[in-house]
DNA sequence: ACGGAAAACTTCCTATAGGAAGAATGATCC
DNA sequence: GGATCATTCTTCCTATAGGAAGTTTTCCGT
């Protein structure tokens, strides 16, 4: 399991549950938690050296992200592996929402947003070169997530952001337990750049189309990846 | 606040937090909780005659529905009133997702689904006649919610359902704290029926169009309602 | 009387210990 | 060897106690 004690030495006037939430998130990203693994409240409390209450709260919140599954009277587990079917479903769902997000965000884009998006692509590029294991791939996924989330946050519609967030957790799960390592980096960077170019040009329709192609690309590569594996 | 002790006499081998969750939901629907009201963990525990732990867990889960807001170190509150701006945003978000849900659900519809949808419209009709106060309007909202949720559940895409769920809580909040009482019933029933007719005919495009019109209608009436109030 | 400081109170958050119920495991007895 | 029962483990829930921060009330000095 490998969840170490939390290093909350300083200024711990922060809610402990938030800390646990972050800690678990990092553990997910670093691949220290396997799919379907049981998440024992007692063990976690022991490992993190805090009481059960904040653990329960963090897990309850994590459940709505899809990374964690709760069975009544049985406890929490890490979400299971992604099936190919699920990957397709997830991409279909993203394809409904994210192109429109890109359209809206581009329609009301600012220089600051363009700069931020550009930064995520730089990060994506840099981290793709350095990623060579499950542990070092985290910055790559973070940059990817940040790109999509920035766009969702810039739609000016908090409910579209909520809808994206509902999918975002599952996207994380896909990244972790579904497939596509850094092998995806080349095409993904190109596709992100295409979207960014549309933002720079202020062409909202092109932004939508670019995002659509990107999601299509991810799906295609994921399916191909799964087909080439068996 | 008016949350009575939970009547869990029998077979209480059920997770207590689920019970609290349901109890709070019903309290919402019955209008026993006002917008922005503080949700005191201690008080709730006293009123429901259980300890704090299941309360915390239920509230943590409710937070992801948008009906409850948590501020770190301050506690939980009932979500605030809907502003007109938010209503428009919510409807725009629904308009992106729900027509497509209708299209997909219609494409793979069954007789059973049609029957269930028809039942929700019957319920909607019946409860709209009987609803005369905030307390008796609950069945009306339930029938409305059930119609939309049934469709989301029948898309065959669990992530679209997740996205709908992310919005669904806010739709509840809109119903409660945004506006449109049973005055909405006439047009709403007609629009739901239109969608149902498309399902009966197996015309997925018409189902999508019908749902699109329905959401448009809700938005238009909500905006008109708000304009006529000041 | 009034402003400000101290005390009391409330509320959230944390911690710890333990009980009840179900599941899994192993031991005993036929 | 197989079935039954006891033990152990896990998990949920309860109870309680206390710390920290904010808020209200009270009280004192000017």
mmCIF file of C-alpha atoms (C1' of nucleotides) in Angstrom, chain C:
data_model
loop_
_atom_site.group_PDB
_atom_site.id
_atom_site.type_symbol
_atom_site.label_atom_id
_atom_site.label_comp_id
_atom_site.label_asym_id
_atom_site.label_seq_id
_atom_site.Cartn_x
_atom_site.Cartn_y
_atom_site.Cartn_z
ATOM 1 C "C1'" DA C 1 -23.207 55.648 28.864
ATOM 2 C "C1'" DC C 2 -19.913 53.621 25.835
ATOM 3 C "C1'" DG C 3 -15.767 51.260 23.944
ATOM 4 C "C1'" DG C 4 -12.909 47.569 24.467
ATOM 5 C "C1'" DA C 5 -11.175 43.515 26.640
ATOM 6 C "C1'" DA C 6 -12.007 39.134 28.892
ATOM 7 C "C1'" DA C 7 -14.883 35.193 29.708
ATOM 8 C "C1'" DA C 8 -18.315 31.945 28.244
ATOM 9 C "C1'" DC C 9 -20.289 29.513 24.659
ATOM 10 C "C1'" DT C 10 -20.765 27.339 20.324
ATOM 11 C "C1'" DT C 11 -19.089 24.692 16.684
ATOM 12 C "C1'" DC C 12 -15.947 22.179 14.087
ATOM 13 C "C1'" DC C 13 -12.295 19.038 14.170
ATOM 14 C "C1'" DT C 14 -9.476 15.442 16.184
ATOM 15 C "C1'" DA C 15 -8.472 11.430 18.932
ATOM 16 C "C1'" DT C 16 -9.285 7.104 21.170
ATOM 17 C "C1'" DA C 17 -11.600 3.135 22.880
ATOM 18 C "C1'" DG C 18 -14.768 -0.184 22.373
ATOM 19 C "C1'" DG C 19 -19.199 -2.880 20.856
ATOM 20 C "C1'" DA C 20 -22.008 -5.376 17.260
ATOM 21 C "C1'" DA C 21 -22.421 -7.920 13.136
ATOM 22 C "C1'" DG C 22 -20.799 -10.368 9.384
ATOM 23 C "C1'" DA C 23 -16.985 -13.090 6.982
ATOM 24 C "C1'" DA C 24 -13.107 -15.992 6.957
ATOM 25 C "C1'" DT C 25 -10.289 -19.200 9.069
ATOM 26 C "C1'" DG C 26 -9.110 -22.939 11.670
ATOM 27 C "C1'" DA C 27 -9.938 -26.479 15.198
ATOM 28 C "C1'" DT C 28 -12.537 -30.063 17.109
ATOM 29 C "C1'" DC C 29 -15.595 -33.895 17.080
ATOM 30 C "C1'" DC C 30 -18.173 -37.546 14.922
#
